[in-house]
Amino acid sequence: MITFTPLTGGAATTRTTPLCYILQIDDVRILLDCGAPDWHPEPSTETSSTPGESQQVEPHWVRYCEQLAVQAPTVDLVLLSHADVAHVGLFPYAHAKYGLRAPAYASLPVQAMGRMAVLDNIESIRSEEPVDDPANSDTGLDIALPTFGLTPDPSKQRKIASIKETNDAFDSLHALRYSQPAHLQGKCQGITITPFSAGHTIGGTIWKIRSPSAGTVVYAVNLNHTKERHLDGTVLLKGGAGGGVLESLSRPDLLITDAERTLVVSARRKDRDAALLDAVTNVLQSGHSVLMPCDASTRILELLVLFDQHWSFSKLRAPLCLVSRTANDMLTLVRSMMEWFGGTVTKEEAFDAGNNKKRKRNQEGEDDALGTLALRFKHLEIFPSPDALVSRYPSSMPKLLLVVPATLSHGNSRRIFAEFASVPGNAVILSTPSEPGTLANTLFNEWNLGQSDNERFGHGSMNSKIPLVGAELEQYLEKERAAKERQATQRAALARSQRLLEADEADSDSSNSEADEEEVEDALGDDMDTGVPEGDESAKQLSFDIFLKGNVSRAASFFKTAGQASRFRMFPHIERKRRVDEYGETIDVAAWLRKDRALAVAVEAEEAREAQQKKQEEEEKSKTPAEPPSKFIVETIEVQLRCKLLFVDMDGLNDGRSVKTIIPQVNPRKMIIVHSHREATDALKESCLSIKAMTRDIHAPDVGDVVQIGQQTNVFTVALSDELIASVKMSRFEDNEIGFVHGRVTGNANSTVSVLEPTMPVSSSGDAENIPASDVRPVLSLPWSTMIGDLRLTALKTRLGVLGIAAEFIGEGVLVCGTRTSGTLDDVVAVRKTARGQVVVEGSISDVYYTVRREVYDLHALVAA
C-alpha cells in the first residue's frame, strides 16, 4: 500500500513553496524534497488587522517545521530533486537538529549547487540578524558579553543552520548520474531508484521509484521540456515536444506531479529573450541602471549565458555586475560539470580559419554560446557586497545588476533595491513571481494589476549589522577583557590539575621497579639498622633483626614446586630491577627522535617544501580576520517607488498547454497533484478527466491530508514449485523472460510460505465419472495469449524493408505494406494502432499478410496461455 502526505506545498494552498512530502511504500518512508520557506515575509502578510490595532500571528512555517521534526527520525530514504532553496533549503537543519540521518540521494549538481544556494542564504541572514542563542555558545564567552541591538526572536522560530552543519549535510549525500539505478539495501531492500533529467535547473531530477509490491512511482515536479541555452529539455519526452514519452517513464502506477503553472500561458523563448534584451539595452542607453533579482545557483546560469552573449555581440560598455557572496565558488563548480549541461553550451567552438574571427550571430541566437567559452563570462564582474560594488562603480553610472536573493526579502538585493528604486529612469526587471509574501511577489502583483505610474511610497524594514562605537564599545571591551581573564584563569586551573594528574601517573609508573624496596622499608620502619656510623652514608648497608616468632623454621615456597620442597629462612634482600624492553635494553627515545628528524629533513624535497609553503600561505589568506564588535539593528525606511517595473518570465518551466499535453501522454494509472493553487489544480483535473483514456483516480491533497492508494490490493508471497517452472513456456522480452502460469496454492507444514503447484489433469474419463457432483468445479475459460511490448511502426517498416516488402505511412498512423512488384490490392496489408494500445493487422490472406503478422509477433513477447 502507498501512503502520501504533503508536509508543505499541497495542491490547494496559497503558498505553493517550499516542497516537502512523505511517501510511504509498505513500511518504507521516503522524504521527497526538504525545502525552506522565505524567512522574511513582509509584515503586512504576517499580521491580521483589527480595528485600531495589528495583531501578530504565528509564522506560516511553524506547522511545517513541527511536522518535519516529528517525521524526520522515522524517514528511511531522502530524495532531492532540484538545487534551489525551495527544494533543499531545510535539509541541513533537519539533518543536524531533527535527526534526519536516513540515506539521502541527489544528482551531483544538486549536491554541489544546492550547497551554494543554502550557504548564500544562511550567510546573508546571519550577517543581518542574530540567529544563535548565546546560551548555546561552545566557548561560553558570548554569555558573559553585553548584548546590544537585536537579540534572537523566539517567536519567529527561524531554522537557520550553521555553515559547518550545511557542509556536513551535503557531504552526506549520495550523488547519482542520470539513468543510474541504485538498488537499496537494509530496510529499503528491494526498492530501486533511478534519476532522470527534469530540465529547469542543472541536475534537476525526475525520480523513478520501483517497488516489487507497489509497482512504479514517478516523482516529477518543476519540469521543462524546452531546450535552453545551458540545458536540454526533460527526457520525459523523447526528442522534445511531439516525440512521445520515454518508455522507462511511461504508464507508471503512480505519478506525483505539480500543477502550479496550469493557468500560465508562456510566450515563445525567442520572444521572451528579445523582450528582455531590448528592455535592458534601452535602459542602459538612456543612462540609467537595471536591477534584476535572481537566485544564487540555478536559474541565474541562463541569465548569465544570455547577457554575456548579448554583451559580446552588442559591444555594450556598461558593466555587467553580479552581487553574491558565493558567486565565485559557484562558477568554479559549474565549470567542472560540463557533462551536465546541454543547449548551446556544449557545442564545439568554431572559428573562421582565415581571420580567426567568430562566426556571425545566428538569428536564433543559439550558435554562439559555444563550448566552455560560454561559461567564462568575460564581461561579468563579481562583487561580494554592495559596498564593494559602490567602491568600484558609482551609483550614477549605468550598469546591469544581478543581485541575490530573488525574493528581495533580505540580503544584498533588498539593500540595493532600497536605494535603486527612488531614481527615476532605473528599471527593476523580475524574472520570477517569487514566493507569496515576499517583496518581489508584492512588486509582481503590482505589475500584474497594471497600477498607474504615479509616484508611490512604500515602507519596509531593513536589517543591518553595524560596529559598536562610543560607550557601547568601551563597555563591550571591558566585559570582553574580564570574560577573557576569567576564561584564562579557568584554563590555567584546569591545566594545573591536568599536570598534577599526569605527574601522579608518571610517579606510579616509575616506582613499579622499586615497589619491593618500598614495601620492605615500610614494613621494617625503625627496625632498620645500617650497622655503621651515621656520618658515613656511603658505607651504609642494610642489616635486619631476623627474629621470627613461632616455629617458622621452614616456610612454603611462594611458587609452585614439585613434591614437598621447602625453603629455609633467609635475610631480606632487595633486588633492584632495571627498566628494560623485551630485548633487554632500554630505548633512548631522544636518540630516535633526533634520528627521525634528520631523516625527515633529508627525505624532504625542494618541491615538497614549496608546496608546504604555498599551503601555509593559502591557509593564512583563507583565515577570516576578526570582526570588530558589532550589533544588529533594524530600521524602517521609506522608499519612493519611482523606477520602472517589468516582468519577463525566465523561470524555465512548462506552461499550462505543455502540462495538459504531457500528462495524458505519460498516462499514469493513478495520479497525485501537488505544488499548486486550487484554481490551477481544478483546471488540470478537469483537463485530464475530459480524456477518455486517462485515469479517473486523481488525488489533490492539501497540506496534512493523507492519501492512501492500493488499500484494496492484497499482496501474497508464494514459492514456485519445480514442476510448475518446468511446465511454463517462457518468452524473452528485452532482458527478461515472461511466462503464463496456472496452478493451485498448497500449504507447507515446514514453511510459512505457500507453494504454487501446477493443477493436476484428470487421468481418464472413467475417473471423472466417479467424482461426486459436489466436487465438480466449473470449467474455466481458456485465457487468451498475451503480447507484451510497445510496437513502433517505424521499426516494423524497417524490418519489412529488409525483407523486400514496401511499407509507407498513409493517413493518421496507418502503415500500408505490399510487394513492390504486385499491382493489385490482394497483397496489401494495413497495420495500425488504436488508442487503447491494440494492434490491428488488416488484409487479404496472402504471403505478405503472414509475413507482416510474423514480424509483428517478433517485435513482442508472446506469453502463451
PDB file of C-alpha atoms in Angstrom, residues 631-836:
ATOM      1  CA  LYS A 631      25.394  44.864  16.844  1.00  0.00           C
ATOM      2  CA  PHE A 632      22.319  44.084  14.782  1.00  0.00           C
ATOM      3  CA  ILE A 633      19.768  46.808  14.197  1.00  0.00           C
ATOM      4  CA  VAL A 634      16.526  47.115  12.281  1.00  0.00           C
ATOM      5  CA  GLU A 635      15.367  50.310  10.581  1.00  0.00           C
ATOM      6  CA  THR A 636      12.067  51.233   8.999  1.00  0.00           C
ATOM      7  CA  ILE A 637      12.840  53.089   5.805  1.00  0.00           C
ATOM      8  CA  GLU A 638      10.618  54.889   3.331  1.00  0.00           C
ATOM      9  CA  VAL A 639      11.218  54.000  -0.295  1.00  0.00           C
ATOM     10  CA  GLN A 640       9.873  56.189  -3.063  1.00  0.00           C
ATOM     11  CA  LEU A 641       8.980  53.876  -5.914  1.00  0.00           C
ATOM     12  CA  ARG A 642       9.844  55.974  -8.930  1.00  0.00           C
ATOM     13  CA  CYS A 643      11.614  53.332 -11.021  1.00  0.00           C
ATOM     14  CA  LYS A 644      10.192  51.321 -13.900  1.00  0.00           C
ATOM     15  CA  LEU A 645       8.908  47.830 -13.184  1.00  0.00           C
ATOM     16  CA  LEU A 646       8.929  44.998 -15.734  1.00  0.00           C
ATOM     17  CA  PHE A 647       8.345  41.259 -15.614  1.00  0.00           C
ATOM     18  CA  VAL A 648       9.789  38.746 -18.077  1.00  0.00           C
ATOM     19  CA  ASP A 649       9.144  35.071 -17.370  1.00  0.00           C
ATOM     20  CA  MET A 650      12.583  33.419 -17.253  1.00  0.00           C
ATOM     21  CA  ASP A 651      11.564  30.669 -14.816  1.00  0.00           C
ATOM     22  CA  GLY A 652      12.191  27.899 -17.348  1.00  0.00           C
ATOM     23  CA  LEU A 653       9.062  25.853 -16.549  1.00  0.00           C
ATOM     24  CA  ASN A 654       6.308  24.258 -18.599  1.00  0.00           C
ATOM     25  CA  ASP A 655       3.240  26.374 -19.188  1.00  0.00           C
ATOM     26  CA  GLY A 656      -0.364  25.212 -18.959  1.00  0.00           C
ATOM     27  CA  ARG A 657      -0.595  23.933 -22.509  1.00  0.00           C
ATOM     28  CA  SER A 658       2.510  21.796 -22.108  1.00  0.00           C
ATOM     29  CA  VAL A 659       1.339  20.360 -18.779  1.00  0.00           C
ATOM     30  CA  LYS A 660      -2.043  19.396 -20.220  1.00  0.00           C
ATOM     31  CA  THR A 661      -0.337  17.740 -23.196  1.00  0.00           C
ATOM     32  CA  ILE A 662       2.442  15.824 -21.434  1.00  0.00           C
ATOM     33  CA  ILE A 663       0.453  14.196 -18.622  1.00  0.00           C
ATOM     34  CA  PRO A 664      -2.011  12.357 -20.935  1.00  0.00           C
ATOM     35  CA  GLN A 665       0.979  11.015 -22.874  1.00  0.00           C
ATOM     36  CA  VAL A 666       2.510   9.661 -19.661  1.00  0.00           C
ATOM     37  CA  ASN A 667      -0.931   8.115 -18.953  1.00  0.00           C
ATOM     38  CA  PRO A 668      -0.422   7.038 -15.333  1.00  0.00           C
ATOM     39  CA  ARG A 669      -2.696   4.543 -13.657  1.00  0.00           C
ATOM     40  CA  LYS A 670      -3.067   6.876 -10.660  1.00  0.00           C
ATOM     41  CA  MET A 671      -2.018  10.482 -10.171  1.00  0.00           C
ATOM     42  CA  ILE A 672      -1.381  12.863  -7.261  1.00  0.00           C
ATOM     43  CA  ILE A 673      -1.269  16.619  -7.865  1.00  0.00           C
ATOM     44  CA  VAL A 674       0.885  18.803  -5.573  1.00  0.00           C
ATOM     45  CA  HIS A 675       2.543  22.236  -5.512  1.00  0.00           C
ATOM     46  CA  SER A 676      -0.392  24.187  -6.902  1.00  0.00           C
ATOM     47  CA  HIS A 677      -3.186  26.653  -6.224  1.00  0.00           C
ATOM     48  CA  ARG A 678      -6.746  25.401  -6.042  1.00  0.00           C
ATOM     49  CA  GLU A 679      -7.749  27.026  -9.353  1.00  0.00           C
ATOM     50  CA  ALA A 680      -4.793  25.510 -11.221  1.00  0.00           C
ATOM     51  CA  THR A 681      -5.419  22.101  -9.643  1.00  0.00           C
ATOM     52  CA  ASP A 682      -9.067  22.122 -10.692  1.00  0.00           C
ATOM     53  CA  ALA A 683      -8.114  23.143 -14.221  1.00  0.00           C
ATOM     54  CA  LEU A 684      -5.652  20.252 -14.587  1.00  0.00           C
ATOM     55  CA  LYS A 685      -8.109  17.712 -13.143  1.00  0.00           C
ATOM     56  CA  GLU A 686     -10.817  18.911 -15.497  1.00  0.00           C
ATOM     57  CA  SER A 687      -8.475  18.635 -18.466  1.00  0.00           C
ATOM     58  CA  CYS A 688      -7.397  15.088 -17.557  1.00  0.00           C
ATOM     59  CA  LEU A 689     -10.921  13.870 -16.837  1.00  0.00           C
ATOM     60  CA  SER A 690     -12.069  15.098 -20.242  1.00  0.00           C
ATOM     61  CA  ILE A 691      -9.790  12.487 -21.883  1.00  0.00           C
ATOM     62  CA  LYS A 692     -11.388   9.040 -22.003  1.00  0.00           C
ATOM     63  CA  ALA A 693      -8.111   7.140 -21.892  1.00  0.00           C
ATOM     64  CA  MET A 694      -6.928   8.976 -18.737  1.00  0.00           C
ATOM     65  CA  THR A 695      -7.360   7.530 -15.278  1.00  0.00           C
ATOM     66  CA  ARG A 696     -10.159   8.717 -13.037  1.00  0.00           C
ATOM     67  CA  ASP A 697      -8.096   8.060  -9.914  1.00  0.00           C
ATOM     68  CA  ILE A 698      -6.677  11.577  -9.434  1.00  0.00           C
ATOM     69  CA  HIS A 699      -5.913  12.956  -5.957  1.00  0.00           C
ATOM     70  CA  ALA A 700      -5.146  16.543  -4.932  1.00  0.00           C
ATOM     71  CA  PRO A 701      -4.267  16.543  -1.200  1.00  0.00           C
ATOM     72  CA  ASP A 702      -3.828  19.727   0.784  1.00  0.00           C
ATOM     73  CA  VAL A 703      -1.136  20.163   3.452  1.00  0.00           C
ATOM     74  CA  GLY A 704      -1.534  17.477   6.109  1.00  0.00           C
ATOM     75  CA  ASP A 705      -4.021  15.351   4.143  1.00  0.00           C
ATOM     76  CA  VAL A 706      -3.253  11.635   3.853  1.00  0.00           C
ATOM     77  CA  VAL A 707      -3.850   9.822   0.566  1.00  0.00           C
ATOM     78  CA  GLN A 708      -3.922   6.017   0.591  1.00  0.00           C
ATOM     79  CA  ILE A 709      -3.549   4.123  -2.664  1.00  0.00           C
ATOM     80  CA  GLY A 710      -3.905   0.373  -3.075  1.00  0.00           C
ATOM     81  CA  GLN A 711      -5.686  -0.364   0.179  1.00  0.00           C
ATOM     82  CA  GLN A 712      -7.866  -2.924  -1.663  1.00  0.00           C
ATOM     83  CA  THR A 713      -4.806  -4.701  -3.036  1.00  0.00           C
ATOM     84  CA  ASN A 714      -3.586  -7.827  -1.237  1.00  0.00           C
ATOM     85  CA  VAL A 715      -0.002  -8.947  -1.746  1.00  0.00           C
ATOM     86  CA  PHE A 716       0.979 -12.560  -1.080  1.00  0.00           C
ATOM     87  CA  THR A 717       4.329 -14.306  -1.165  1.00  0.00           C
ATOM     88  CA  VAL A 718       4.397 -17.764  -2.783  1.00  0.00           C
ATOM     89  CA  ALA A 719       7.143 -20.119  -3.873  1.00  0.00           C
ATOM     90  CA  LEU A 720       7.037 -21.667  -7.342  1.00  0.00           C
ATOM     91  CA  SER A 721       7.468 -25.421  -7.395  1.00  0.00           C
ATOM     92  CA  ASP A 722       9.964 -27.064  -9.708  1.00  0.00           C
ATOM     93  CA  GLU A 723       7.193 -28.884 -11.613  1.00  0.00           C
ATOM     94  CA  LEU A 724       5.434 -25.562 -12.297  1.00  0.00           C
ATOM     95  CA  ILE A 725       8.580 -23.875 -13.581  1.00  0.00           C
ATOM     96  CA  ALA A 726       9.319 -26.835 -15.859  1.00  0.00           C
ATOM     97  CA  SER A 727       5.843 -26.668 -17.423  1.00  0.00           C
ATOM     98  CA  VAL A 728       5.892 -22.925 -18.215  1.00  0.00           C
ATOM     99  CA  LYS A 729       6.691 -21.750 -21.736  1.00  0.00           C
ATOM    100  CA  MET A 730       8.924 -18.691 -21.397  1.00  0.00           C
ATOM    101  CA  SER A 731       9.169 -15.855 -23.930  1.00  0.00           C
ATOM    102  CA  ARG A 732      12.045 -13.404 -23.948  1.00  0.00           C
ATOM    103  CA  PHE A 733      11.265  -9.674 -23.729  1.00  0.00           C
ATOM    104  CA  GLU A 734      14.216  -7.271 -23.524  1.00  0.00           C
ATOM    105  CA  ASP A 735      16.322  -8.636 -20.639  1.00  0.00           C
ATOM    106  CA  ASN A 736      13.530 -10.695 -19.081  1.00  0.00           C
ATOM    107  CA  GLU A 737      11.708 -13.959 -19.686  1.00  0.00           C
ATOM    108  CA  ILE A 738       7.948 -13.954 -19.242  1.00  0.00           C
ATOM    109  CA  GLY A 739       5.525 -16.857 -18.990  1.00  0.00           C
ATOM    110  CA  PHE A 740       1.900 -17.615 -18.066  1.00  0.00           C
ATOM    111  CA  VAL A 741       1.246 -19.863 -15.075  1.00  0.00           C
ATOM    112  CA  HIS A 742      -1.905 -21.631 -13.901  1.00  0.00           C
ATOM    113  CA  GLY A 743      -1.735 -23.553 -10.650  1.00  0.00           C
ATOM    114  CA  ARG A 744      -3.050 -24.040  -7.174  1.00  0.00           C
ATOM    115  CA  VAL A 745      -1.677 -22.840  -3.839  1.00  0.00           C
ATOM    116  CA  THR A 746      -0.770 -25.513  -1.320  1.00  0.00           C
ATOM    117  CA  GLY A 747       0.438 -25.186   2.241  1.00  0.00           C
ATOM    118  CA  ASN A 748       3.678 -26.497   3.647  1.00  0.00           C
ATOM    119  CA  ALA A 749       3.929 -27.599   7.265  1.00  0.00           C
ATOM    120  CA  ASN A 750       7.657 -26.833   7.376  1.00  0.00           C
ATOM    121  CA  SER A 751       7.394 -23.284   5.996  1.00  0.00           C
ATOM    122  CA  THR A 752       5.196 -20.230   6.316  1.00  0.00           C
ATOM    123  CA  VAL A 753       5.450 -19.560   2.564  1.00  0.00           C
ATOM    124  CA  SER A 754       2.813 -21.258   0.403  1.00  0.00           C
ATOM    125  CA  VAL A 755       3.819 -23.177  -2.719  1.00  0.00           C
ATOM    126  CA  LEU A 756       2.247 -22.713  -6.142  1.00  0.00           C
ATOM    127  CA  GLU A 757       1.975 -26.101  -7.888  1.00  0.00           C
ATOM    128  CA  PRO A 758       0.564 -26.981 -11.322  1.00  0.00           C
ATOM    129  CA  THR A 759      -3.020 -28.199 -11.470  1.00  0.00           C
ATOM    130  CA  MET A 760      -3.252 -31.989 -11.793  1.00  0.00           C
ATOM    131  CA  PRO A 761      -5.033 -33.055 -15.021  1.00  0.00           C
ATOM    132  CA  VAL A 762      -7.806 -35.695 -14.868  1.00  0.00           C
ATOM    133  CA  SER A 763      -6.281 -39.095 -15.710  1.00  0.00           C
ATOM    134  CA  SER A 764      -9.228 -40.647 -17.613  1.00  0.00           C
ATOM    135  CA  SER A 765     -12.900 -40.242 -18.329  1.00  0.00           C
ATOM    136  CA  GLY A 766     -13.725 -43.196 -16.095  1.00  0.00           C
ATOM    137  CA  ASP A 767     -12.210 -41.498 -13.120  1.00  0.00           C
ATOM    138  CA  ALA A 768     -14.106 -38.371 -13.955  1.00  0.00           C
ATOM    139  CA  GLU A 769     -17.424 -40.200 -13.834  1.00  0.00           C
ATOM    140  CA  ASN A 770     -16.774 -41.315 -10.247  1.00  0.00           C
ATOM    141  CA  ILE A 771     -16.158 -37.759  -8.974  1.00  0.00           C
ATOM    142  CA  PRO A 772     -19.001 -36.586  -6.716  1.00  0.00           C
ATOM    143  CA  ALA A 773     -21.110 -33.804  -8.097  1.00  0.00           C
ATOM    144  CA  SER A 774     -20.260 -31.588  -5.124  1.00  0.00           C
ATOM    145  CA  ASP A 775     -16.534 -31.724  -6.047  1.00  0.00           C
ATOM    146  CA  VAL A 776     -17.034 -30.772  -9.681  1.00  0.00           C
ATOM    147  CA  ARG A 777     -15.907 -27.193 -10.319  1.00  0.00           C
ATOM    148  CA  PRO A 778     -16.995 -25.088 -13.290  1.00  0.00           C
ATOM    149  CA  VAL A 779     -14.797 -25.277 -16.338  1.00  0.00           C
ATOM    150  CA  LEU A 780     -12.530 -22.251 -16.635  1.00  0.00           C
ATOM    151  CA  SER A 781     -12.429 -20.411 -19.930  1.00  0.00           C
ATOM    152  CA  LEU A 782      -9.124 -20.618 -21.757  1.00  0.00           C
ATOM    153  CA  PRO A 783      -7.237 -17.346 -21.305  1.00  0.00           C
ATOM    154  CA  TRP A 784      -6.014 -15.501 -24.348  1.00  0.00           C
ATOM    155  CA  SER A 785      -2.380 -15.264 -25.267  1.00  0.00           C
ATOM    156  CA  THR A 786      -0.775 -12.014 -24.174  1.00  0.00           C
ATOM    157  CA  MET A 787       1.612  -9.926 -26.264  1.00  0.00           C
ATOM    158  CA  ILE A 788       3.918  -7.679 -24.249  1.00  0.00           C
ATOM    159  CA  GLY A 789       5.741  -4.729 -25.732  1.00  0.00           C
ATOM    160  CA  ASP A 790       5.210  -1.400 -27.473  1.00  0.00           C
ATOM    161  CA  LEU A 791       5.025  -1.738 -31.233  1.00  0.00           C
ATOM    162  CA  ARG A 792       6.792   1.019 -33.120  1.00  0.00           C
ATOM    163  CA  LEU A 793       5.529   1.219 -36.692  1.00  0.00           C
ATOM    164  CA  THR A 794       8.808   2.794 -37.824  1.00  0.00           C
ATOM    165  CA  ALA A 795      10.709  -0.273 -36.571  1.00  0.00           C
ATOM    166  CA  LEU A 796       8.230  -2.552 -38.359  1.00  0.00           C
ATOM    167  CA  LYS A 797       8.706  -0.574 -41.568  1.00  0.00           C
ATOM    168  CA  THR A 798      12.477  -1.014 -41.329  1.00  0.00           C
ATOM    169  CA  ARG A 799      12.222  -4.786 -40.813  1.00  0.00           C
ATOM    170  CA  LEU A 800       9.803  -5.189 -43.711  1.00  0.00           C
ATOM    171  CA  GLY A 801      12.116  -3.203 -45.981  1.00  0.00           C
ATOM    172  CA  VAL A 802      14.908  -5.700 -45.292  1.00  0.00           C
ATOM    173  CA  LEU A 803      12.552  -8.487 -46.404  1.00  0.00           C
ATOM    174  CA  GLY A 804      11.691  -6.683 -49.631  1.00  0.00           C
ATOM    175  CA  ILE A 805       8.206  -5.568 -48.613  1.00  0.00           C
ATOM    176  CA  ALA A 806       7.493  -1.909 -49.278  1.00  0.00           C
ATOM    177  CA  ALA A 807       5.789   0.000 -46.496  1.00  0.00           C
ATOM    178  CA  GLU A 808       4.541   3.590 -46.388  1.00  0.00           C
ATOM    179  CA  PHE A 809       2.612   5.685 -43.889  1.00  0.00           C
ATOM    180  CA  ILE A 810      -0.786   6.777 -45.136  1.00  0.00           C
ATOM    181  CA  GLY A 811      -3.353   8.767 -43.244  1.00  0.00           C
ATOM    182  CA  GLU A 812      -3.198   9.011 -39.478  1.00  0.00           C
ATOM    183  CA  GLY A 813      -0.614   6.468 -38.346  1.00  0.00           C
ATOM    184  CA  VAL A 814      -1.543   3.654 -40.768  1.00  0.00           C
ATOM    185  CA  LEU A 815       1.314   1.613 -42.239  1.00  0.00           C
ATOM    186  CA  VAL A 816       0.417   0.170 -45.657  1.00  0.00           C
ATOM    187  CA  CYS A 817       2.577  -2.798 -46.679  1.00  0.00           C
ATOM    188  CA  GLY A 818       2.882  -4.617 -50.008  1.00  0.00           C
ATOM    189  CA  THR A 819       5.364  -6.035 -52.507  1.00  0.00           C
ATOM    190  CA  ARG A 820       6.995  -3.695 -54.946  1.00  0.00           C
ATOM    191  CA  THR A 821       6.104  -5.869 -57.977  1.00  0.00           C
ATOM    192  CA  SER A 822       2.452  -6.522 -57.199  1.00  0.00           C
ATOM    193  CA  GLY A 823      -0.038  -4.044 -58.594  1.00  0.00           C
ATOM    194  CA  THR A 824      -3.201  -5.492 -57.022  1.00  0.00           C
ATOM    195  CA  LEU A 825      -4.752  -4.890 -53.638  1.00  0.00           C
ATOM    196  CA  ASP A 826      -4.681  -8.580 -52.727  1.00  0.00           C
ATOM    197  CA  ASP A 827      -1.142  -8.323 -51.420  1.00  0.00           C
ATOM    198  CA  VAL A 828      -1.689  -5.073 -49.471  1.00  0.00           C
ATOM    199  CA  VAL A 829      -1.769  -5.198 -45.668  1.00  0.00           C
ATOM    200  CA  ALA A 830      -2.549  -2.296 -43.359  1.00  0.00           C
ATOM    201  CA  VAL A 831      -1.158  -2.079 -39.809  1.00  0.00           C
ATOM    202  CA  ARG A 832      -2.467   0.482 -37.324  1.00  0.00           C
ATOM    203  CA  LYS A 833      -2.555   1.090 -33.559  1.00  0.00           C
ATOM    204  CA  THR A 834      -5.684   2.013 -31.677  1.00  0.00           C
ATOM    205  CA  ALA A 835      -5.977   4.441 -28.773  1.00  0.00           C
ATOM    206  CA  ARG A 836      -6.191   1.555 -26.286  1.00  0.00           C
TER     207      ARG A 836
END
